[in-house]
Structures are given as C-alpha cells and as structure tokens.
Coordinates of N, CA and C in Angstrom, one line a residue:
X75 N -20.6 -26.3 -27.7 CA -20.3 -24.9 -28.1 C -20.6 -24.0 -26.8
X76 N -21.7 -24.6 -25.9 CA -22.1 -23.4 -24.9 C -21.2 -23.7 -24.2
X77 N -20.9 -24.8 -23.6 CA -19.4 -25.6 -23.4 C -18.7 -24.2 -22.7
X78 N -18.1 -24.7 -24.2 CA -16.6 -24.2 -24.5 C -16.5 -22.4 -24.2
X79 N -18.1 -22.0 -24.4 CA -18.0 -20.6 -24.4 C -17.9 -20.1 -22.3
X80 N -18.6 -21.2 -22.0 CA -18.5 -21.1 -20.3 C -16.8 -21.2 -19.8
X81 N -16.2 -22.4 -20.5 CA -14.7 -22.3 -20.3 C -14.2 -21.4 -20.5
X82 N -14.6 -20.9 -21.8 CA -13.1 -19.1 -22.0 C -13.9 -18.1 -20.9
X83 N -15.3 -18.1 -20.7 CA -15.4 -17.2 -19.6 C -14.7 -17.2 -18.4
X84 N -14.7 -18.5 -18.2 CA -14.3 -18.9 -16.7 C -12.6 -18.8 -16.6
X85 N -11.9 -18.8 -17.6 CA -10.6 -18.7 -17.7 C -10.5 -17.1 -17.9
X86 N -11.2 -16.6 -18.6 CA -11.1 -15.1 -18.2 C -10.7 -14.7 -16.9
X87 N -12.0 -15.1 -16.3 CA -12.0 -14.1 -14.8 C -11.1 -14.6 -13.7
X88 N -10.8 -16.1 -14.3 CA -9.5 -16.9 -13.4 C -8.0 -15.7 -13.3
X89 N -7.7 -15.5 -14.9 CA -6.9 -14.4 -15.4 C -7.2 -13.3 -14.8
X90 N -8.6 -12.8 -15.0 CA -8.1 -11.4 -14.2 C -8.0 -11.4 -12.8
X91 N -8.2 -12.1 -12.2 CA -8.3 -12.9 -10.3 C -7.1 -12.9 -10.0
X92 N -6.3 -13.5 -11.0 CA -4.6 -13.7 -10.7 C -3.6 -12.1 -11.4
X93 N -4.7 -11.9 -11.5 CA -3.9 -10.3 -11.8 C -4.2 -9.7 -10.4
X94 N -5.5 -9.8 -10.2 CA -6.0 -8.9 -8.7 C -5.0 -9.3 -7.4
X95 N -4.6 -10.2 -7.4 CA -4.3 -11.3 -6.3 C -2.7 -10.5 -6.8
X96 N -2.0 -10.3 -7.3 CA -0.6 -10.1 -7.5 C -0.6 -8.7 -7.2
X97 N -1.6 -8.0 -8.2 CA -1.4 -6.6 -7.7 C -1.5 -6.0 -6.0
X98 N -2.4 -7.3 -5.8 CA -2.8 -6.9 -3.6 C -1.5 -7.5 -3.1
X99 N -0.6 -8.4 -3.8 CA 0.5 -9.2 -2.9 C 1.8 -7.8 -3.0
X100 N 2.2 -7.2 -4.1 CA 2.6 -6.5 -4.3 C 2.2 -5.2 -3.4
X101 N 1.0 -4.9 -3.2 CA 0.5 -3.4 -2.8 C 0.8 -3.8 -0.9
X102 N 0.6 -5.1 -0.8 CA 0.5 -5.2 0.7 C 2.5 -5.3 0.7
X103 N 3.3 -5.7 0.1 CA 4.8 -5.7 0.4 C 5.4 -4.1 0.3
X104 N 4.9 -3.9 -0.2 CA 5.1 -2.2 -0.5 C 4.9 -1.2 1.0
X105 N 3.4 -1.7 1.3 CA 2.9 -1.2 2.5 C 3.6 -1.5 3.6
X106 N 3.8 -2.6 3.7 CA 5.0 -3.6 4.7 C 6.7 -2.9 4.7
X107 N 6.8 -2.6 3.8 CA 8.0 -2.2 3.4 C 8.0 -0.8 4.1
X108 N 7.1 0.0 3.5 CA 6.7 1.7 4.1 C 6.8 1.4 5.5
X109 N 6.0 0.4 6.3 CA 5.8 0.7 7.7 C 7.0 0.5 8.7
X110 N 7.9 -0.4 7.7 CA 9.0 -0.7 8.5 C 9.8 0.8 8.3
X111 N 10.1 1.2 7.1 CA 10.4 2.4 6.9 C 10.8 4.1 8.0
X112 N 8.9 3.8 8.4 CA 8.8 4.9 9.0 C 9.2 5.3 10.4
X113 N 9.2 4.7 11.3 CA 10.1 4.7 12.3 C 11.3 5.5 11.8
X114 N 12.2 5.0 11.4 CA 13.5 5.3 11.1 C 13.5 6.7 10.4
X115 N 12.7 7.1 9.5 CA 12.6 8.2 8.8 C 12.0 9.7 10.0
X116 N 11.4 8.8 11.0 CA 10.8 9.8 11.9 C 11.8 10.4 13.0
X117 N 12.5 9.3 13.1 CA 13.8 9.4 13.6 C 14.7 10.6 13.3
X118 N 14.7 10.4 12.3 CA 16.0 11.2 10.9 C 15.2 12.6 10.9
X119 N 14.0 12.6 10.8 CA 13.7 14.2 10.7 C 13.9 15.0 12.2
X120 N 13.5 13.8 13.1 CA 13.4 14.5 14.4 C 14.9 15.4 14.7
X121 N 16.0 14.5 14.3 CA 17.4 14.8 14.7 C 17.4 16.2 14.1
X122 N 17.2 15.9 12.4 CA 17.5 16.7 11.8 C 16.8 18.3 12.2
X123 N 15.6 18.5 12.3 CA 14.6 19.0 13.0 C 15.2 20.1 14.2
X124 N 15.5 19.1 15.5 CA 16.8 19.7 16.7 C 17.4 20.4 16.1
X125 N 18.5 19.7 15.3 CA 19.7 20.4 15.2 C 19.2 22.0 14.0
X126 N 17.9 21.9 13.3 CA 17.9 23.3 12.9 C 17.3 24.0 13.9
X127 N 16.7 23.3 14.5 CA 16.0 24.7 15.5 C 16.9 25.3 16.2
X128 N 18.1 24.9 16.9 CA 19.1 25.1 17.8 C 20.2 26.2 16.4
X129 N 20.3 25.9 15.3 CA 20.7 26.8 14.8 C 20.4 27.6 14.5
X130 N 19.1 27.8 14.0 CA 18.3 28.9 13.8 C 18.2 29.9 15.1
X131 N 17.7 29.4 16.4 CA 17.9 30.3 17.5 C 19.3 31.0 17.8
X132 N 20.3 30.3 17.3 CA 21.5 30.8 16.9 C 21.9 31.9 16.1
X133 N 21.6 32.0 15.1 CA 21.2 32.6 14.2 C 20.1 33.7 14.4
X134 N 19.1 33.2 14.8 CA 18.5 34.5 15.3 C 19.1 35.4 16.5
X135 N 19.6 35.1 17.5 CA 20.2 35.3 18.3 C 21.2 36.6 17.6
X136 N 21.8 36.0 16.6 CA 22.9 36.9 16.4 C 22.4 37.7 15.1
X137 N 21.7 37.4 14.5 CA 21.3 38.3 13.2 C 19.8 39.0 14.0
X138 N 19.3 38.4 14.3 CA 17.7 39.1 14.4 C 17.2 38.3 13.5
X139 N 15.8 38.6 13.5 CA 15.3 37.9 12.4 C 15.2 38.4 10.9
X140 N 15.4 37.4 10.0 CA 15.5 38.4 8.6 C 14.9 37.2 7.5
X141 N 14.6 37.5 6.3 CA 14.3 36.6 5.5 C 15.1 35.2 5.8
X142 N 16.2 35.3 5.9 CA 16.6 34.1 5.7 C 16.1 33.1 7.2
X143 N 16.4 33.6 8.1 CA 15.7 32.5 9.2 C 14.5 32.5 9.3
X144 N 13.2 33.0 8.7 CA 12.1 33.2 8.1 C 12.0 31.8 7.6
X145 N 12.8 31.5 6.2 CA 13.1 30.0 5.6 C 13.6 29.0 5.8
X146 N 14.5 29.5 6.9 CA 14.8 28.4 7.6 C 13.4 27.9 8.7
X147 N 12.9 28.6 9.4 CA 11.7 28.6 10.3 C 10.8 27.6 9.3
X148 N 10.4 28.4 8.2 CA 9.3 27.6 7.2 C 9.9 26.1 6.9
X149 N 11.2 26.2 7.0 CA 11.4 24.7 6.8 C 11.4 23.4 7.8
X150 N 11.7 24.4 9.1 CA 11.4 23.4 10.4 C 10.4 23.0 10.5
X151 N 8.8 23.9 10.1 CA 7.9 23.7 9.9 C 7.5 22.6 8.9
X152 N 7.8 22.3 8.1 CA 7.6 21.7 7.0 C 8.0 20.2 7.4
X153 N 9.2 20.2 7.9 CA 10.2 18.8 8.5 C 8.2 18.6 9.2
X154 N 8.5 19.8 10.4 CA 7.4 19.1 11.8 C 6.2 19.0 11.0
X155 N 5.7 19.3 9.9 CA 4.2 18.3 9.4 C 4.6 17.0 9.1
X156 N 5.9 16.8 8.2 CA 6.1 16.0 8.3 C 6.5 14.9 8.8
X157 N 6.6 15.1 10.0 CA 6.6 14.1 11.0 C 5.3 13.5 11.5
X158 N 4.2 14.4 11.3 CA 2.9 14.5 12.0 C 2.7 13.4 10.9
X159 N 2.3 13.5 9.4 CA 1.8 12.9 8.4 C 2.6 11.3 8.7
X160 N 3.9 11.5 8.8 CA 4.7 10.0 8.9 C 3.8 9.2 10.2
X161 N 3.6 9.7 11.2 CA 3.0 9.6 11.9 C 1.7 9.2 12.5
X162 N 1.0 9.6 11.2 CA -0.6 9.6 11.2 C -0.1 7.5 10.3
X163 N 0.6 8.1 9.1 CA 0.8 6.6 8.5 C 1.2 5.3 9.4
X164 N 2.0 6.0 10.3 CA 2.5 5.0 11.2 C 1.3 4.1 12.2
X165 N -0.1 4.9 12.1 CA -1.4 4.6 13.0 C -2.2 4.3 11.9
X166 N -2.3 4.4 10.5 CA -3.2 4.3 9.3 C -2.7 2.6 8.5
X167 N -1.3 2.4 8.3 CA -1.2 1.4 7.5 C -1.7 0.2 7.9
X168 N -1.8 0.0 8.9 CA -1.0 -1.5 9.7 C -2.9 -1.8 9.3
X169 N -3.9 -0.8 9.4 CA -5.5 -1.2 8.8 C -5.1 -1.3 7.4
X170 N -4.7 -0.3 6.7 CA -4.5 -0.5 5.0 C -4.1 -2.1 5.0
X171 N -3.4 -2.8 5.8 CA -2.7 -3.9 5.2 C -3.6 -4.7 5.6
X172 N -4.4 -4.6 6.7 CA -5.1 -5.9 7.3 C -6.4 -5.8 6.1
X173 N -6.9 -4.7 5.8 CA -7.9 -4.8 4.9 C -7.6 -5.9 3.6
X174 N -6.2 -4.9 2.7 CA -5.9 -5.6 1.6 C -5.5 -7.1 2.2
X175 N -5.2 -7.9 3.3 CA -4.8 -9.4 3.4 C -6.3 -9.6 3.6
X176 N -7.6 -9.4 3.7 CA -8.8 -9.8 3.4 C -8.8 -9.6 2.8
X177 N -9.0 -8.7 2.0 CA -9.2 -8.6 0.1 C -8.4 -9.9 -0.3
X178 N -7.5 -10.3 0.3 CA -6.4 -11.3 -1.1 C -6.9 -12.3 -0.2
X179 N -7.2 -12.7 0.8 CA -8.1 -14.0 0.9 C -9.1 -14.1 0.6
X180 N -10.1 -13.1 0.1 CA -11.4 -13.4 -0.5 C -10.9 -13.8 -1.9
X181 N -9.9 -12.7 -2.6 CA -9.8 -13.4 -3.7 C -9.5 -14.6 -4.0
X182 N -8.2 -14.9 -2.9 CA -8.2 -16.8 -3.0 C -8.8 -17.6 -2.8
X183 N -9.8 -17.5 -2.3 CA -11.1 -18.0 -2.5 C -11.6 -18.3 -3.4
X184 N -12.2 -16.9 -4.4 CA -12.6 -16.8 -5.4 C -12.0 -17.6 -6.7
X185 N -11.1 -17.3 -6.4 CA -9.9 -18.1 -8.1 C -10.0 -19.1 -7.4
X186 N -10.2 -19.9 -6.2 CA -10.2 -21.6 -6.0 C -11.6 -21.9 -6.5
X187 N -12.7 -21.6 -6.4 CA -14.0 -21.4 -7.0 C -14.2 -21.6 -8.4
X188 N -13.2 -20.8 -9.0 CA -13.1 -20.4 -10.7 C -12.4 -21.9 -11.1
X189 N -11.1 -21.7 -10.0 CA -10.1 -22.9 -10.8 C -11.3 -24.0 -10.7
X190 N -12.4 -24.9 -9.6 CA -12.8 -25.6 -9.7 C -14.3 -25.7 -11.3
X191 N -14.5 -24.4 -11.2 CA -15.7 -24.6 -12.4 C -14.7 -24.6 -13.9
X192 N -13.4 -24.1 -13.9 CA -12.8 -24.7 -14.9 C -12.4 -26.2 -14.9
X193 N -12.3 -26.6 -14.0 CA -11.8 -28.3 -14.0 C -13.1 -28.9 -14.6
X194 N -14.2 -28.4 -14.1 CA -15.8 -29.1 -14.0 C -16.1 -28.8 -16.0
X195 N -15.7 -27.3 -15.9 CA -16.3 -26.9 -17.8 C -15.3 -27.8 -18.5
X196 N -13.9 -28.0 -18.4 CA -13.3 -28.5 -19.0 C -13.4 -30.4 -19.5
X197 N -13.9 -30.8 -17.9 CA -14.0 -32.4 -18.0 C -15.3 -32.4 -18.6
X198 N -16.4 -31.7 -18.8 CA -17.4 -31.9 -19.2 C -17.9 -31.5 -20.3
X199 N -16.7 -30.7 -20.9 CA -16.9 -30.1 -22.8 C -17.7 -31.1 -23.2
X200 N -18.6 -30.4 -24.0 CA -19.3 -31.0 -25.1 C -20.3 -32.3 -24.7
X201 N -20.2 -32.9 -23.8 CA -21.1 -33.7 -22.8 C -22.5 -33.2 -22.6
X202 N -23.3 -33.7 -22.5 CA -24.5 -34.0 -21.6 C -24.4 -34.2 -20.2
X203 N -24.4 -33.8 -19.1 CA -24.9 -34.0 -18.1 C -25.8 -33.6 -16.9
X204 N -26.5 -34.8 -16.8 CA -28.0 -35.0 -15.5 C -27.7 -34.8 -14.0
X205 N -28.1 -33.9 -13.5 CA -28.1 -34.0 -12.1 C -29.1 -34.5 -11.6

C-alpha cells in the first residue's frame, strides 16, 4: 500500500516535470524565434523612421510647425524608443535563453531521477526489500 502510494507520487511529479520541460522547450523556441526576429524589425523601423523624419522636416519646412507635425514628431519618437527597447532585447535574450537551456537541463535531470525511482517503486510494489 505504501508501495503503491510512493508510485502515484512519483508519477505525479514525473507529470508535472514533463509539463515544466515542454513549457521551457516551447518558451526557449519562442525566444529563439524573437531574436531572430529583431534584427530585421530594427531594420524596418530604422527605414521607416528616415523616411519620416525627412518628411516631416519637409513639411515643417513648408507649413511651420502645427499640431499635425507635432504627431507626426511624437511618432518618430515612439518608432526611436522603439528601437532602443528592440535593442536592449537584442542584448537581454540571448541570457533569457541560456538561463531557461539550464533550467531544462536541470529538469532533465530531474525527470531521469523520477523516471528511475518509478522503475525502482514499480519493480518493487508490494515487496520487502533489505539493503
């Protein structure tokens, strides 16, 4: 009985291990995926970025300034944090990932640990045994 009650424990946490271990394989392809991402997207703002600034001075140039190139300005601004923030990720992930691939090696560890004391609860159900 105490057995059997050691086996569903040990199958539990085997279960939730292999949940942990999917959700980090997943969270690390995701990250992987972002980093490849960001380059290109830094890219794309920068262009985009140029080409408003050079209109807007345009535009200011011939209107003056008025609400509307005000919003346009706020939005150049907005583009350029966002480049800084892409940027900061571009220096931030590449640790996020190295951490979570140690996290999902410790866990595989862990679940090889669990899978072995389920082999051991299971061949030894209801037995006696002397060390």
């Amino acid at each position: 009985m105490f057995e059997n009650f050691k086996l569903k424990s040990v199958n539990k946490k085997i279960t939730e291990i292999e949940a942990q271990i999917v959700s980090n394989q997943k969270e690390i392809i995701r990250m992987e995926k972002k980093l490849s991402e960001i380059p290109e997207n830094i890219e794309s703002l920068k262009k985009i970025l140029k080409i408003t600034d050079e209109r807007t001075q345009e535009y200011i140039n011939d209107n003056g300034h008025d609400d509307f190139s005000n919003k346009i300005i706020d939005a150049s601004l907005n583009r350029s944090a966002k480049i800084y923030y892409l940027e900061e990720d571009l220096k931030r992930i590449p640790e996020i990932i190295k951490s979570l691939k140690a996290e999902l090696f410790d866990l595989e560890k862990e679940y090889k640990k669990e899978k072995l004391k389920e082999k051991v609860y299971s061949l030894t159900e209801g037995k006696q045994i002397s060390v």
